[in-house]
Coordinates of C-alpha atoms in Angstrom, one line a residue:
X31 CA 0.9 -45.2 -56.8
X32 CA 1.3 -41.9 -57.4
X33 CA 1.9 -39.9 -59.8
X34 CA 5.0 -38.9 -58.5
X35 CA 6.8 -42.1 -57.4
X36 CA 6.0 -42.9 -60.7
X37 CA 7.8 -40.5 -62.2
X38 CA 11.1 -41.0 -60.1
X39 CA 11.2 -44.9 -60.8
X40 CA 11.6 -43.8 -64.9
X41 CA 14.0 -41.8 -64.6
X42 CA 11.6 -38.1 -65.1
X43 CA 12.0 -35.6 -63.0
X44 CA 8.9 -33.3 -62.8
X45 CA 9.2 -30.2 -65.8
X46 CA 11.2 -32.4 -67.8
X47 CA 8.1 -34.3 -69.8
X48 CA 6.8 -32.4 -72.9
X49 CA 3.2 -31.1 -71.6
X50 CA 0.6 -32.7 -74.0
X51 CA -2.7 -30.5 -74.0
X52 CA -4.4 -34.4 -74.5
X53 CA -3.6 -35.6 -71.2
X54 CA -5.1 -33.3 -69.2
X55 CA -8.3 -35.1 -70.1
X56 CA -10.1 -36.5 -67.3
X57 CA -9.7 -40.3 -66.7
X58 CA -11.7 -41.9 -64.1
X59 CA -10.6 -45.4 -64.4
X60 CA -7.4 -44.9 -63.4
X61 CA -6.6 -44.2 -59.7
X62 CA -5.2 -41.5 -59.1
X63 CA -6.1 -39.6 -62.2
X64 CA -7.8 -36.4 -60.2
X65 CA -4.1 -36.2 -58.7
X66 CA -2.7 -36.3 -61.9
X67 CA -4.4 -33.5 -63.3
X68 CA -3.9 -31.4 -59.9
X69 CA -0.7 -32.1 -60.7
X70 CA -0.6 -31.0 -64.5
X71 CA -2.7 -28.2 -64.7
X72 CA -1.0 -27.0 -62.1
X73 CA 2.6 -27.4 -64.0
X74 CA 0.5 -26.1 -67.1
X75 CA -0.3 -22.6 -64.8
X76 CA 3.6 -22.0 -64.1
X77 CA 4.6 -22.0 -68.2
X78 CA 1.4 -20.8 -69.9
X79 CA -0.7 -18.5 -67.4
X80 CA 0.9 -17.2 -64.0
X81 CA -2.3 -15.7 -62.5
X82 CA -3.7 -18.9 -62.4
X83 CA -0.9 -20.0 -59.5
X84 CA -4.1 -18.7 -57.3
X85 CA -6.9 -21.6 -57.8
X86 CA -3.4 -24.3 -58.0
X87 CA -2.3 -22.8 -54.7
X88 CA -6.5 -24.1 -53.5
X89 CA -6.2 -27.7 -55.3
X90 CA -2.7 -28.4 -53.5
X91 CA -3.6 -27.8 -50.1
X92 CA -7.0 -29.5 -50.5
X93 CA -5.2 -32.2 -51.3
X94 CA -2.5 -32.5 -48.6
X95 CA -5.8 -32.1 -46.3
X96 CA -7.6 -35.7 -48.2
X97 CA -4.3 -37.3 -47.9
X98 CA -3.9 -36.9 -43.9
X99 CA -6.1 -38.6 -42.0
X100 CA -4.7 -37.3 -38.3
X101 CA -4.7 -34.0 -37.3
X102 CA -1.4 -34.2 -35.4
X103 CA 0.2 -34.8 -38.4
X104 CA -0.6 -31.9 -39.7
X105 CA 1.1 -29.2 -36.3
X106 CA 4.0 -31.7 -37.3
X107 CA 4.4 -31.5 -40.6
X108 CA 4.2 -27.6 -40.2
X109 CA 7.1 -27.4 -37.6
X110 CA 9.3 -30.0 -38.7
X111 CA 11.2 -28.5 -41.0
X112 CA 9.3 -26.0 -43.4
X113 CA 12.1 -23.6 -44.2
X114 CA 14.5 -26.9 -46.0
X115 CA 12.0 -29.0 -48.3
X116 CA 11.8 -27.5 -51.3
X117 CA 9.1 -26.0 -53.5
X118 CA 7.3 -27.3 -56.1
X119 CA 8.3 -24.5 -58.6
X120 CA 12.2 -24.3 -57.4
X121 CA 12.4 -28.4 -57.8
X122 CA 11.2 -27.3 -61.5
X123 CA 14.1 -24.4 -61.7
X124 CA 16.5 -26.5 -60.4
X125 CA 15.8 -29.6 -63.2
X126 CA 14.8 -27.6 -65.8
X127 CA 18.5 -27.3 -68.6
X128 CA 19.0 -23.7 -69.5
X129 CA 17.8 -24.1 -73.1
X130 CA 14.4 -24.9 -71.4
X131 CA 14.3 -22.1 -68.4
X132 CA 15.0 -19.5 -70.5
X133 CA 12.1 -17.7 -71.6
X134 CA 9.9 -17.7 -75.8
X135 CA 9.2 -13.8 -77.0
X136 CA 5.0 -14.8 -75.9
X137 CA 6.3 -15.6 -71.8
X138 CA 5.6 -12.1 -69.8
X139 CA 9.4 -10.5 -68.6
X140 CA 7.7 -10.7 -65.1
X141 CA 7.2 -14.2 -64.4
X142 CA 11.7 -14.8 -65.4
X143 CA 12.5 -12.3 -62.9
X144 CA 9.3 -13.6 -60.1
X145 CA 9.9 -17.6 -60.7
X146 CA 7.8 -17.2 -57.4
X147 CA 4.7 -15.9 -57.7
X148 CA 4.2 -13.7 -55.2
X149 CA 0.9 -16.2 -53.8
X150 CA 3.6 -18.4 -53.0
X151 CA 5.8 -16.1 -51.2
X152 CA 3.0 -15.0 -49.3
X153 CA 2.2 -19.0 -47.9
X154 CA 5.6 -19.8 -46.8
X155 CA 6.0 -16.1 -45.2
X156 CA 3.0 -17.4 -42.9
X157 CA 4.2 -20.3 -42.7
X158 CA 6.7 -19.2 -41.1
X159 CA 5.8 -16.8 -39.3
X160 CA 3.6 -19.5 -37.8
X161 CA 6.2 -21.6 -36.6
X162 CA 8.6 -18.6 -34.7
X163 CA 5.2 -17.9 -33.0
X164 CA 4.7 -21.1 -31.9
X165 CA 8.4 -21.6 -30.7
X166 CA 8.2 -17.7 -29.3
X167 CA 5.0 -19.0 -26.8
X168 CA 7.2 -21.9 -26.3
X169 CA 9.3 -19.5 -24.6
X170 CA 6.9 -17.0 -23.5
X171 CA 5.9 -20.2 -21.5
X172 CA 9.0 -21.2 -19.9
X173 CA 10.0 -17.4 -18.9
X174 CA 6.9 -17.3 -17.3
X175 CA 7.5 -19.7 -15.4
X176 CA 11.1 -18.6 -15.2
X177 CA 9.8 -15.4 -13.8
X178 CA 8.0 -17.1 -11.3
X179 CA 10.2 -18.6 -10.0
X180 CA 12.6 -15.0 -9.4
X181 CA 9.3 -13.8 -7.6
X182 CA 8.4 -17.2 -5.3
X183 CA 12.4 -16.6 -5.1
X184 CA 12.1 -13.1 -3.8
X185 CA 9.3 -13.0 -1.9
X186 CA 11.0 -16.1 -0.1
X187 CA 14.4 -13.2 0.0
X188 CA 12.1 -11.1 1.6
X189 CA 10.3 -12.8 4.8
X190 CA 12.9 -13.9 5.7
X191 CA 15.0 -11.0 5.9
X192 CA 12.4 -8.4 7.0
X193 CA 12.1 -8.9 10.2
X194 CA 8.6 -8.1 10.5
X195 CA 6.9 -11.6 10.2
X196 CA 7.8 -14.8 12.1
X197 CA 7.9 -18.0 11.2
X198 CA 4.3 -19.3 11.1
X199 CA 2.7 -22.6 10.8
X200 CA 1.1 -21.4 7.0
X201 CA 5.0 -19.7 6.3
X202 CA 5.3 -22.1 3.3
X203 CA 1.8 -22.4 1.7
X204 CA 1.7 -20.6 -1.5
X205 CA 1.0 -16.4 -1.0
X206 CA 2.2 -16.1 2.2
X207 CA 2.7 -12.4 2.9
X208 CA 4.2 -10.8 5.2
X209 CA 2.0 -9.7 8.1
X210 CA 3.0 -6.2 8.1
X211 CA 2.7 -6.3 4.1
X212 CA 2.0 -2.7 2.7
X213 CA 0.0 -2.7 -1.0
X214 CA 0.4 0.2 -3.2
X215 CA -3.7 0.3 -4.2
X216 CA -4.9 0.4 -0.4
X217 CA -2.4 3.9 0.1
X218 CA -5.4 6.0 -2.1
X219 CA -8.8 6.4 -0.2
X220 CA -10.5 7.0 -3.1
X221 CA -10.1 3.6 -3.9
X222 CA -12.0 2.4 0.1
X223 CA -14.6 5.2 -1.2
X224 CA -15.2 3.7 -4.4
X225 CA -16.6 0.3 -2.7
X226 CA -18.2 1.8 -0.3
X227 CA -20.6 4.3 -2.4
X228 CA -19.6 3.5 -6.1
X229 CA -17.2 5.9 -8.4
X230 CA -20.0 8.2 -9.2
X231 CA -20.8 8.8 -6.4
X232 CA -17.5 9.6 -5.4
X233 CA -15.7 11.2 -8.4
X234 CA -19.3 13.0 -9.3
X235 CA -18.8 15.5 -11.8
X236 CA -15.0 16.3 -12.1
X237 CA -13.6 17.1 -15.0
X238 CA -11.1 15.4 -16.5
X239 CA -7.5 16.3 -15.8
X240 CA -5.6 19.1 -18.6
X241 CA -2.9 18.3 -20.0
X242 CA -1.1 20.9 -19.3
X243 CA -1.3 20.5 -16.0
X244 CA 1.3 21.8 -13.8
X245 CA 2.1 18.4 -11.6
X246 CA 3.9 15.5 -13.6
X247 CA 5.0 13.3 -10.9
X248 CA 2.8 10.4 -9.3
X249 CA 2.5 9.8 -6.0
X250 CA 1.2 6.6 -4.6
X251 CA 0.3 8.6 -0.9
X252 CA -1.4 11.6 -2.3
X253 CA -2.9 13.4 -5.6
X254 CA -1.8 17.1 -6.0
X255 CA -4.2 19.2 -6.5
X256 CA -4.5 21.9 -8.8
X257 CA -4.9 24.2 -5.8
X258 CA -2.0 23.8 -4.3
X259 CA 1.7 26.3 -5.5
X260 CA 4.2 25.7 -7.7
X261 CA 5.9 22.4 -6.4
X262 CA 10.2 23.6 -6.7
X263 CA 12.4 21.5 -5.1
X264 CA 12.0 22.6 -0.6
X265 CA 15.4 21.5 0.3
X266 CA 14.7 18.2 1.5
X267 CA 16.5 14.4 0.1
X268 CA 16.9 11.3 1.2
X269 CA 20.2 9.1 1.1
X270 CA 20.8 5.8 2.1
X271 CA 23.2 5.3 5.1
X272 CA 24.1 1.2 5.5
X273 CA 22.5 -1.9 4.2
X274 CA 23.0 -5.2 6.2
X275 CA 20.7 -8.3 7.1
X276 CA 18.8 -7.4 4.2
X277 CA 17.6 -3.8 5.5
X278 CA 18.7 0.2 4.2
X279 CA 18.8 2.3 6.6
X280 CA 18.1 5.7 5.5
X281 CA 18.1 9.3 6.6
X282 CA 16.3 12.5 5.6
X283 CA 18.0 15.1 4.8
X284 CA 17.8 19.2 5.3
X285 CA 20.6 21.8 2.7
X286 CA 21.5 24.9 3.9
X287 CA 18.3 27.4 2.4
X288 CA 16.1 24.7 4.6
X289 CA 18.1 25.4 7.9
X290 CA 17.8 28.5 7.4
X291 CA 13.5 28.5 6.9
X292 CA 13.2 26.0 9.7
X293 CA 15.6 28.5 12.0
X294 CA 13.1 31.1 11.0
X295 CA 9.9 28.8 12.1
X296 CA 11.2 28.1 14.9
X297 CA 11.2 32.6 16.0
X298 CA 7.3 31.7 14.8
X299 CA 6.9 29.5 17.2
X300 CA 8.0 31.6 19.7
X301 CA 6.1 34.0 19.0
X302 CA 3.0 32.1 20.0
X303 CA 1.0 34.2 16.5
X304 CA -0.1 31.5 14.1
X305 CA 0.3 34.8 11.0
X306 CA 4.0 33.8 11.1
X307 CA 3.8 30.6 10.2
X308 CA 1.5 31.9 7.7
X309 CA 3.8 34.5 5.8
X310 CA 6.5 32.0 6.4
X311 CA 4.1 29.4 4.3
X312 CA 3.6 31.8 1.9
X313 CA 7.5 32.5 1.0
X314 CA 7.8 28.2 1.4
X315 CA 4.5 26.9 0.5
X316 CA 6.5 22.9 1.5
X317 CA 7.9 23.6 3.9
X318 CA 6.7 20.5 6.4
X319 CA 7.3 21.6 9.5
X320 CA 4.9 24.8 9.2
X321 CA 2.5 22.5 7.4
X322 CA 2.1 20.4 10.3
X323 CA 1.8 23.2 12.8
X324 CA -0.5 25.2 11.0
X325 CA -2.9 22.3 10.1
X326 CA -3.2 22.1 13.8
X327 CA -3.9 25.3 13.9
X328 CA -6.5 24.9 11.6
X329 CA -8.3 21.5 13.5
X330 CA -8.2 23.4 16.6
X331 CA -10.4 26.0 14.3
X332 CA -12.6 23.1 13.3
X333 CA -11.4 23.4 9.7
X334 CA -10.5 19.7 8.7
X335 CA -10.5 20.6 5.0
X336 CA -7.9 23.0 5.3
X337 CA -5.6 20.9 8.0
X338 CA -6.4 17.8 5.7
X339 CA -4.8 19.9 2.6
X340 CA -1.6 21.2 4.6
X341 CA -0.6 17.0 5.8
X342 CA -1.1 15.8 1.9
X343 CA 0.7 18.9 0.3
X344 CA 3.3 17.9 3.1
X345 CA 3.5 14.1 2.5
X346 CA 3.8 14.8 -1.1
X347 CA 7.3 16.8 -0.5
X348 CA 8.6 13.5 1.3
X349 CA 7.1 11.6 -1.2
X350 CA 9.3 13.8 -3.5
X351 CA 12.4 13.5 -2.2
X352 CA 12.3 9.5 -1.9
X353 CA 15.1 7.9 -2.2
X354 CA 14.9 5.8 -5.3
X355 CA 15.4 2.3 -3.6
X356 CA 13.3 3.3 -1.0
X357 CA 9.9 1.0 -0.7
X358 CA 7.0 1.6 0.6
X359 CA 5.9 -1.8 0.4
X360 CA 8.0 -3.8 0.9
X361 CA 9.3 -4.1 4.9
X362 CA 13.1 -3.1 4.3
X363 CA 12.7 0.0 4.6
X364 CA 13.8 1.7 8.1
X365 CA 14.1 5.4 9.0
X366 CA 15.6 6.0 12.6
X367 CA 13.1 8.3 14.8
X368 CA 15.5 10.1 17.0
X369 CA 16.7 11.5 13.7
X370 CA 15.0 15.5 13.3
X371 CA 14.4 15.1 10.0
X372 CA 12.9 11.4 10.2
X373 CA 10.4 12.3 12.5
X374 CA 8.3 14.8 10.8
X375 CA 7.5 12.5 8.4
X376 CA 6.3 9.8 10.7
X377 CA 4.3 12.9 11.9
X378 CA 2.7 13.5 8.6
X379 CA 1.9 9.8 8.1
X380 CA 0.5 9.8 11.8
X381 CA -2.1 13.0 10.7
X382 CA -2.9 11.9 8.1
X383 CA -3.8 8.2 9.5
X384 CA -6.4 10.0 11.3
X385 CA -7.9 12.4 8.8
X386 CA -8.5 9.1 7.5
X387 CA -10.7 7.1 10.1
X388 CA -12.5 10.1 10.4
X389 CA -13.4 10.2 7.6
X390 CA -14.8 6.9 6.9
X391 CA -11.4 5.6 5.8
X392 CA -10.9 2.3 8.2
X393 CA -9.0 0.4 5.7
X394 CA -7.0 3.1 3.9
X395 CA -5.9 3.8 7.8
X396 CA -5.0 0.6 8.8
X397 CA -2.5 0.3 5.5
X398 CA -0.9 3.6 6.5
X399 CA -0.4 2.4 10.6
X400 CA 1.4 -0.9 9.5
X401 CA 3.5 1.4 7.0
X402 CA 4.7 3.8 10.5
X403 CA 5.1 0.6 12.6
X404 CA 7.5 -1.2 9.7
X405 CA 9.7 2.1 9.8
X406 CA 10.7 0.6 13.1
X407 CA 9.1 -2.4 14.1
X408 CA 11.4 -2.6 16.8
X409 CA 11.4 0.1 18.6
X410 CA 7.5 1.7 17.6
X411 CA 7.9 4.9 18.3
X412 CA 4.9 5.7 18.0
X413 CA 3.4 2.9 19.5
X414 CA 1.0 1.7 16.8
X415 CA 0.7 -1.6 18.3
X416 CA -1.8 0.4 20.4
X417 CA -4.1 1.6 17.6
X418 CA -3.7 -1.5 15.2
X419 CA -6.3 -3.6 16.5
X420 CA -8.4 -0.6 16.9
X421 CA -7.5 -0.5 13.4
X422 CA -8.5 -3.9 12.5
X423 CA -11.8 -4.4 13.7
X424 CA -13.0 -0.7 12.0
X425 CA -12.0 -2.8 8.5
X426 CA -13.4 -6.2 9.9
X427 CA -10.1 -7.8 9.3
X428 CA -10.7 -10.1 12.1
X429 CA -7.9 -12.7 10.8
X430 CA -5.4 -10.3 10.1
X431 CA -5.3 -9.5 13.3
X432 CA -5.6 -12.6 15.5
X433 CA -2.4 -14.2 12.4
X434 CA -1.1 -10.4 13.7
X435 CA -0.8 -11.3 18.0
X436 CA -0.1 -14.8 17.2
X437 CA 3.2 -14.5 15.1
X438 CA 4.0 -11.4 17.9
X439 CA 2.6 -12.4 20.6
X440 CA 5.9 -13.8 22.6
X441 CA 8.8 -11.1 21.2
X442 CA 6.5 -8.2 21.7
X443 CA 4.8 -9.7 24.5
X444 CA 1.2 -8.4 23.7
X445 CA -0.6 -10.6 25.4
X446 CA 0.3 -8.6 28.1
X447 CA -1.4 -5.0 26.3
X448 CA -5.1 -4.7 27.2
X449 CA -6.7 -3.6 24.6
X450 CA -5.0 -6.9 22.5
X451 CA -7.0 -9.1 25.1
X452 CA -9.9 -7.6 24.6
X453 CA -9.6 -6.9 20.7
X454 CA -8.2 -10.7 19.8
X455 CA -11.1 -11.8 22.1
X456 CA -13.6 -9.4 20.7
X457 CA -12.3 -10.1 16.7
X458 CA -12.6 -14.2 17.2
X459 CA -16.2 -13.4 18.3
X460 CA -16.5 -12.4 15.1
X461 CA -15.2 -14.8 13.3
X462 CA -17.4 -17.2 14.7
X463 CA -20.4 -14.9 13.8
X464 CA -19.7 -15.3 10.1
X465 CA -22.7 -17.2 7.9
X466 CA -19.2 -18.5 5.8
X467 CA -17.8 -20.2 8.5
X468 CA -17.7 -24.0 9.3
X469 CA -20.1 -25.0 12.2
X470 CA -17.1 -26.9 13.6
X471 CA -14.4 -23.5 13.0
X472 CA -17.4 -22.0 14.5
X473 CA -18.2 -23.8 18.0
X474 CA -13.9 -23.5 18.1
X475 CA -13.5 -19.3 17.5
X476 CA -16.6 -19.0 20.1
X477 CA -14.5 -21.4 22.8
X478 CA -11.0 -19.4 22.7
X479 CA -13.6 -15.9 22.3
X480 CA -14.4 -16.9 25.6
X481 CA -11.8 -18.0 26.9
X482 CA -9.2 -14.7 26.0
X483 CA -12.3 -12.0 27.5
X484 CA -12.3 -13.9 30.8
X485 CA -8.7 -13.9 30.6
X486 CA -8.7 -10.2 30.1
X487 CA -11.2 -9.4 32.8
X488 CA -9.1 -11.4 35.0
X489 CA -5.5 -9.3 33.8
X490 CA -7.0 -5.6 33.5
X491 CA -10.1 -5.5 35.7
X492 CA -10.5 -2.4 35.3
X493 CA -11.4 -2.2 32.1
X494 CA -15.1 -3.2 32.6
X495 CA -17.1 -0.5 33.9
X496 CA -15.5 3.0 32.2
X497 CA -16.6 0.2 29.0
X498 CA -19.9 -0.2 30.4
X499 CA -20.8 3.2 31.5
X500 CA -19.2 4.5 27.4
X501 CA -22.3 1.8 26.1
X502 CA -24.6 3.6 28.4
X503 CA -24.9 0.4 30.0
X504 CA -26.4 -0.6 33.9
X505 CA -24.6 -3.1 35.0
X506 CA -25.5 -5.6 37.3
X507 CA -25.9 -4.8 41.3
X508 CA -23.7 -8.1 42.0
X509 CA -20.8 -6.7 39.0
X510 CA -21.0 -2.5 40.7
X511 CA -20.8 -3.7 44.1
X512 CA -17.7 -6.2 43.4
X513 CA -14.5 -4.6 44.5
X514 CA -12.6 -7.2 41.6
X515 CA -13.5 -4.7 39.1
X516 CA -11.3 -1.7 40.4
X517 CA -9.9 2.2 38.7
X518 CA -8.3 2.0 35.3
X519 CA -5.1 2.4 34.7
X520 CA -2.9 4.7 31.8
X521 CA -3.7 2.0 28.5
X522 CA -7.1 0.6 30.0
X523 CA -7.9 4.5 30.1
X524 CA -6.6 4.5 26.0
X525 CA -8.4 0.8 24.8
X526 CA -11.7 2.2 26.9
X527 CA -11.6 5.8 25.3
X528 CA -10.7 4.4 21.6
X529 CA -12.1 1.1 21.3
X530 CA -16.3 1.6 23.3
X531 CA -17.7 2.0 19.8
X532 CA -17.0 -1.1 19.3
X533 CA -19.0 -2.6 22.0
X534 CA -21.8 -1.5 21.4
X535 CA -24.0 -4.2 19.9
X536 CA -26.4 -5.6 21.4
X537 CA -24.9 -9.6 20.4
X538 CA -21.5 -8.6 21.8
X539 CA -22.7 -7.5 25.1
X540 CA -25.1 -9.9 25.2
X541 CA -21.5 -12.0 24.8
X542 CA -19.6 -10.1 27.4
X543 CA -22.2 -10.1 30.4
X544 CA -22.1 -14.1 29.9
X545 CA -18.3 -14.5 30.1
X546 CA -18.5 -11.4 33.4
X547 CA -20.6 -14.2 35.4
X548 CA -18.0 -16.7 35.0
X549 CA -15.0 -14.6 35.4
X550 CA -16.9 -13.1 39.4
X551 CA -17.2 -17.3 39.5
X552 CA -13.7 -17.7 39.1
X553 CA -13.1 -14.6 41.8
X554 CA -14.9 -15.7 44.3
X555 CA -13.6 -19.4 44.0
X556 CA -10.0 -17.7 44.1
X557 CA -8.6 -19.3 40.9
X558 CA -4.8 -19.0 40.9
X559 CA -5.0 -16.9 38.0
X560 CA -6.1 -14.4 39.7
X561 CA -3.6 -14.0 42.5
X562 CA -1.0 -14.5 39.5
X563 CA -2.6 -11.2 37.2
X564 CA -3.1 -9.4 40.6
X565 CA 0.7 -9.8 41.6
X566 CA 1.4 -9.1 37.3
X567 CA 0.1 -5.6 37.3
X568 CA 1.7 -4.8 40.5
X569 CA 5.9 -5.4 38.6
X570 CA 5.0 -3.8 35.7
X571 CA 3.0 -0.9 34.4
X572 CA 4.0 0.8 37.0
X573 CA 5.6 4.2 35.1
X574 CA 5.0 4.0 31.2
X575 CA 8.2 4.2 28.7
X576 CA 8.2 8.4 26.5
X577 CA 6.8 7.3 23.7
X578 CA 3.7 5.4 25.3
X579 CA 3.1 9.0 26.8
X580 CA 3.9 10.6 23.1
X581 CA 1.2 8.3 21.7
X582 CA -1.3 9.6 24.3
X583 CA -0.7 13.1 23.3
X584 CA -1.3 12.5 19.1
X585 CA -4.5 10.1 19.9
X586 CA -6.1 13.8 22.3
X587 CA -8.5 10.5 24.5
X588 CA -8.6 12.4 27.4
X589 CA -9.6 9.6 28.8
X590 CA -5.5 8.9 28.5
X591 CA -4.6 12.6 28.9
X592 CA -6.5 12.7 32.6
X593 CA -3.9 9.9 33.6
X594 CA 0.1 11.6 32.2
X595 CA 2.1 12.0 34.3
X596 CA 3.0 15.7 36.0
X597 CA 6.7 15.6 34.3
X598 CA 4.9 15.5 30.9
X599 CA 2.3 17.8 31.9
X600 CA 4.3 19.8 32.8
X601 CA 6.6 20.7 29.9
X602 CA 5.7 22.0 26.8
X603 CA 4.8 19.8 24.5
X604 CA 5.2 21.1 20.6
X605 CA 2.3 19.5 18.2
X606 CA 5.5 19.6 14.9
X607 CA 7.6 17.9 17.1
X608 CA 6.4 15.9 20.6
X609 CA 8.4 15.1 23.2
X610 CA 11.2 13.7 21.3
X611 CA 13.4 11.4 22.4
X612 CA 16.4 12.7 25.0
X613 CA 18.5 10.6 23.0
X614 CA 17.6 12.9 19.4
X615 CA 20.9 12.7 17.1
X616 CA 21.2 15.9 16.0
X617 CA 22.8 16.6 12.3
X618 CA 22.7 20.6 12.6
X619 CA 21.8 22.7 15.7
X620 CA 20.0 26.4 15.8
X621 CA 21.8 29.5 16.0
X622 CA 22.5 31.1 19.8
X623 CA 20.6 34.2 19.7
X624 CA 21.5 37.3 21.0
X625 CA 20.5 39.7 22.2
X626 CA 22.8 43.4 22.9
X627 CA 23.2 44.9 25.7
X628 CA 20.5 47.8 25.1
X629 CA 18.0 45.8 23.3
X630 CA 18.0 43.7 25.8
X631 CA 17.2 46.5 28.3
X632 CA 14.5 47.6 25.9
X633 CA 13.5 45.0 26.5
X634 CA 12.5 44.1 30.0
X635 CA 11.8 47.6 30.1
X636 CA 8.6 47.5 27.6
X637 CA 7.6 44.0 29.7
X638 CA 7.9 46.0 32.4
X639 CA 5.7 49.0 31.8
X640 CA 3.2 46.4 30.3
X641 CA 2.6 44.7 32.9
X642 CA 2.7 48.2 35.2
X643 CA -0.1 49.5 32.6
X644 CA -2.4 46.3 32.7
X645 CA -2.1 46.6 36.8
X646 CA -2.7 50.2 36.7
X647 CA -5.4 50.2 34.1
X648 CA -7.0 47.0 36.5
X649 CA -6.9 49.0 39.5
X650 CA -8.3 51.9 38.4
X651 CA -11.2 49.3 37.0
X652 CA -11.5 48.2 40.5
X653 CA -11.5 51.8 42.1
X654 CA -14.6 52.5 40.0
X655 CA -16.6 49.6 41.0
X656 CA -15.8 50.3 44.2
X657 CA -17.2 53.8 44.1
X658 CA -20.2 53.0 42.4
X659 CA -21.6 49.7 45.5
X660 CA -20.8 52.7 47.9
X661 CA -23.3 54.9 46.1
X662 CA -25.8 51.9 45.9
X663 CA -25.8 51.1 48.9
X664 CA -25.2 53.9 50.6

């Protein structure tokens, strides 16, 4: 039995017995003598030598460790009511009488004022902090689990309401994302270049930006440059029109001052002089339409660096005007292309995407392609579905392309587009050739790719001959002489001109050759699918919508632009707004320009005079030429 229990049986409390130095002798025969000695040493230290408090505390700690045989008892002891159990010093002070608690003159004054030593206070505080830390950690785990539940619920809500992805077999899988999911980090082309060449090769000896830089706003699409003019609000803002079915519809707005600059821009375009646009940009360095128009002028003059820089400046101007609720990645933000203020943003992102693809950043370009498509996936005003397959194949996102095709082929009829018919078959073939693919999966994907390629060749026979021509492949005599592979249509020419480089691999050409022979066998055997596809071609693809013509003009692929109808080629096309929708929604109109009678007469006079002068000079040159000829032959 311990000494503490013996004292309680005798009715004594700790600290009431007289202190005897002789009792401090070690008695090895008495059981528990070591514990009694430790306790008496502790009491002696409390009364006589406060400086020995730390050594007694260490002895007490070693005693408690000796008595505990299970480590979980220590954890439970710390967790259970540490603050409610009084310490030994508190029990001694509570048991002493007022006379005993008085301090003798020999004792230091500090001992009465601080009956509890600093070491004990630190020990108690340490226990309290430890207990609070454990409780806080448990609370953090609960908060994390709750946050995870909230994030899952949010993703589920977005998946159901954004209208971008339709239900599929893996919708309930963890980590499921919409098919047009956009990541912020993939919007920066430097991240992709660093993956290819390393950070040192990309950044080089670039010095870190100074603290006193003039651009303070962080943007996702572009990085402000020190060579740009100082940014000031050009007069563009964004407002929220409405929210319904989980979607937010936004619109860009122009201030009155910006409208006046827009009218001056129209005058500069009509003058057919790029210098007028340059002067306008010097006064308004962030006017979007001027930046778009001058970028095309620089690109035609083969100044690619300046052209790309102007487009990035236009994107920066737009991003600084974003509404706080507008999101580039959620897929729930919508912009109506029928509004001219919104069309400039579409075109700026499209041109930036094309510069990225030519620069060798197809993964970043794919992210911007998904961004444009997510702004209006139902109407797709720039026909990004005709381009997204090419970018997926360029950056080897084969699974993403197949998933997009499987989820959208019903409601968007993707099987009737030649680019998806051929590109998805090519993606399945590449997946079957990858080393990490299992043998069974590889065989399944190979069979699927053969079936899809044969169906694509039967549905769009005009693709084969131009594709082999651009790939510098001489077809078989049986193929070239067969009447089935006839002339190509506009969409077929667009696909061949854009994607022919993806078919130049030797293995791909061997795969194509085997399936072409199978197609000829099916044609000669009068496969019912051949007649069915022929009837579909006669009923469809007669007149392409205006959005496809707009996409062909923006793509500048000669195999497709040569097939544009006359109603498109005979009208003027402005690069800052090519083929605007016929049902445009105008928020403001340009005032009519009126020339007075005298000014109009002067304009006609100078125009006729210029024509007469030109005709007179031409006639004079021709007459001198005839005289020279007569002298030579006379």
